Amino acid sequence: MTAPVYSLGDVAEPAAGDRCPSCPHPMSSHDAIARRFCTATAAGGFSRGCTCATKPETTE
């Protein structure tokens, strides 16, 4: 099995102290759900996708 490839999209490279242990996005950009998902992913040693909203949807 190969490691997943992530794209940062429009997100700048996170600072060393702000790196998420599970995905390429900075922890400061995580909402409550993404923070919980990524924390559980790291704690469980899982290799799964990212739930971070890098481009929040807007409604009109």
PDB file of C-alpha atoms in Angstrom:
ATOM      1  CA  MET A   1       0.000   0.000   0.000  1.00  0.00           C
ATOM      2  CA  THR A   2       1.357   3.416  -0.872  1.00  0.00           C
ATOM      3  CA  ALA A   3       1.111   6.583   1.178  1.00  0.00           C
ATOM      4  CA  PRO A   4      -1.603   9.028   0.099  1.00  0.00           C
ATOM      5  CA  VAL A   5      -0.529  12.075  -1.868  1.00  0.00           C
ATOM      6  CA  TYR A   6      -1.914  15.340  -0.564  1.00  0.00           C
ATOM      7  CA  SER A   7      -2.201  18.697  -2.239  1.00  0.00           C
ATOM      8  CA  LEU A   8      -1.987  21.893  -0.233  1.00  0.00           C
ATOM      9  CA  GLY A   9      -4.137  23.693  -2.784  1.00  0.00           C
ATOM     10  CA  ASP A  10      -4.276  27.342  -1.752  1.00  0.00           C
ATOM     11  CA  VAL A  11      -2.946  26.651   1.755  1.00  0.00           C
ATOM     12  CA  ALA A  12       0.565  27.921   2.510  1.00  0.00           C
ATOM     13  CA  GLU A  13       3.144  25.548   3.967  1.00  0.00           C
ATOM     14  CA  PRO A  14       2.355  25.323   7.706  1.00  0.00           C
ATOM     15  CA  ALA A  15       4.887  26.466  10.291  1.00  0.00           C
ATOM     16  CA  ALA A  16       6.667  23.674  12.151  1.00  0.00           C
ATOM     17  CA  GLY A  17       4.634  24.199  15.345  1.00  0.00           C
ATOM     18  CA  ASP A  18       1.338  24.338  13.449  1.00  0.00           C
ATOM     19  CA  ARG A  19       1.668  21.125  11.424  1.00  0.00           C
ATOM     20  CA  CYS A  20      -1.125  18.598  11.553  1.00  0.00           C
ATOM     21  CA  PRO A  21       0.123  15.049  12.229  1.00  0.00           C
ATOM     22  CA  SER A  22      -2.385  13.605   9.747  1.00  0.00           C
ATOM     23  CA  CYS A  23      -2.738  15.959   6.786  1.00  0.00           C
ATOM     24  CA  PRO A  24      -0.798  18.735   5.039  1.00  0.00           C
ATOM     25  CA  HIS A  25      -2.929  21.590   6.390  1.00  0.00           C
ATOM     26  CA  PRO A  26      -1.944  23.745   9.378  1.00  0.00           C
ATOM     27  CA  MET A  27      -3.816  22.890  12.582  1.00  0.00           C
ATOM     28  CA  SER A  28      -4.891  26.537  12.829  1.00  0.00           C
ATOM     29  CA  SER A  29      -6.965  26.108   9.650  1.00  0.00           C
ATOM     30  CA  HIS A  30      -8.905  23.114  11.034  1.00  0.00           C
ATOM     31  CA  ASP A  31     -12.499  23.507  12.140  1.00  0.00           C
ATOM     32  CA  ALA A  32     -13.747  21.445  15.100  1.00  0.00           C
ATOM     33  CA  ILE A  33     -14.651  18.414  12.967  1.00  0.00           C
ATOM     34  CA  ALA A  34     -11.371  18.382  11.025  1.00  0.00           C
ATOM     35  CA  ARG A  35      -9.345  18.820  14.240  1.00  0.00           C
ATOM     36  CA  ARG A  36     -11.136  15.879  15.860  1.00  0.00           C
ATOM     37  CA  PHE A  37     -10.837  13.716  12.714  1.00  0.00           C
ATOM     38  CA  CYS A  38      -7.120  14.403  12.263  1.00  0.00           C
ATOM     39  CA  THR A  39      -6.376  13.912  15.970  1.00  0.00           C
ATOM     40  CA  ALA A  40      -8.188  10.558  15.952  1.00  0.00           C
ATOM     41  CA  THR A  41      -6.417   9.565  12.725  1.00  0.00           C
ATOM     42  CA  ALA A  42      -3.015  10.203  14.292  1.00  0.00           C
ATOM     43  CA  ALA A  43      -3.923   8.539  17.613  1.00  0.00           C
ATOM     44  CA  GLY A  44      -5.218   5.417  15.867  1.00  0.00           C
ATOM     45  CA  GLY A  45      -2.316   5.220  13.433  1.00  0.00           C
ATOM     46  CA  PHE A  46      -4.745   5.273  10.504  1.00  0.00           C
ATOM     47  CA  SER A  47      -3.949   6.300   6.953  1.00  0.00           C
ATOM     48  CA  ARG A  48      -7.078   7.911   5.596  1.00  0.00           C
ATOM     49  CA  GLY A  49      -8.218  10.968   3.672  1.00  0.00           C
ATOM     50  CA  CYS A  50      -8.554  14.520   4.853  1.00  0.00           C
ATOM     51  CA  THR A  51     -11.785  16.240   5.933  1.00  0.00           C
ATOM     52  CA  CYS A  52     -10.347  19.747   6.049  1.00  0.00           C
ATOM     53  CA  ALA A  53     -12.251  22.445   4.216  1.00  0.00           C
ATOM     54  CA  THR A  54      -9.475  24.257   2.342  1.00  0.00           C
ATOM     55  CA  LYS A  55     -12.016  26.240   0.320  1.00  0.00           C
ATOM     56  CA  PRO A  56     -15.139  26.796   2.429  1.00  0.00           C
ATOM     57  CA  GLU A  57     -18.287  26.770   0.350  1.00  0.00           C
ATOM     58  CA  THR A  58     -20.454  29.846   0.341  1.00  0.00           C
ATOM     59  CA  THR A  59     -24.188  29.945   0.018  1.00  0.00           C
ATOM     60  CA  GLU A  60     -26.062  32.686  -1.731  1.00  0.00           C
TER      61      GLU A  60
END
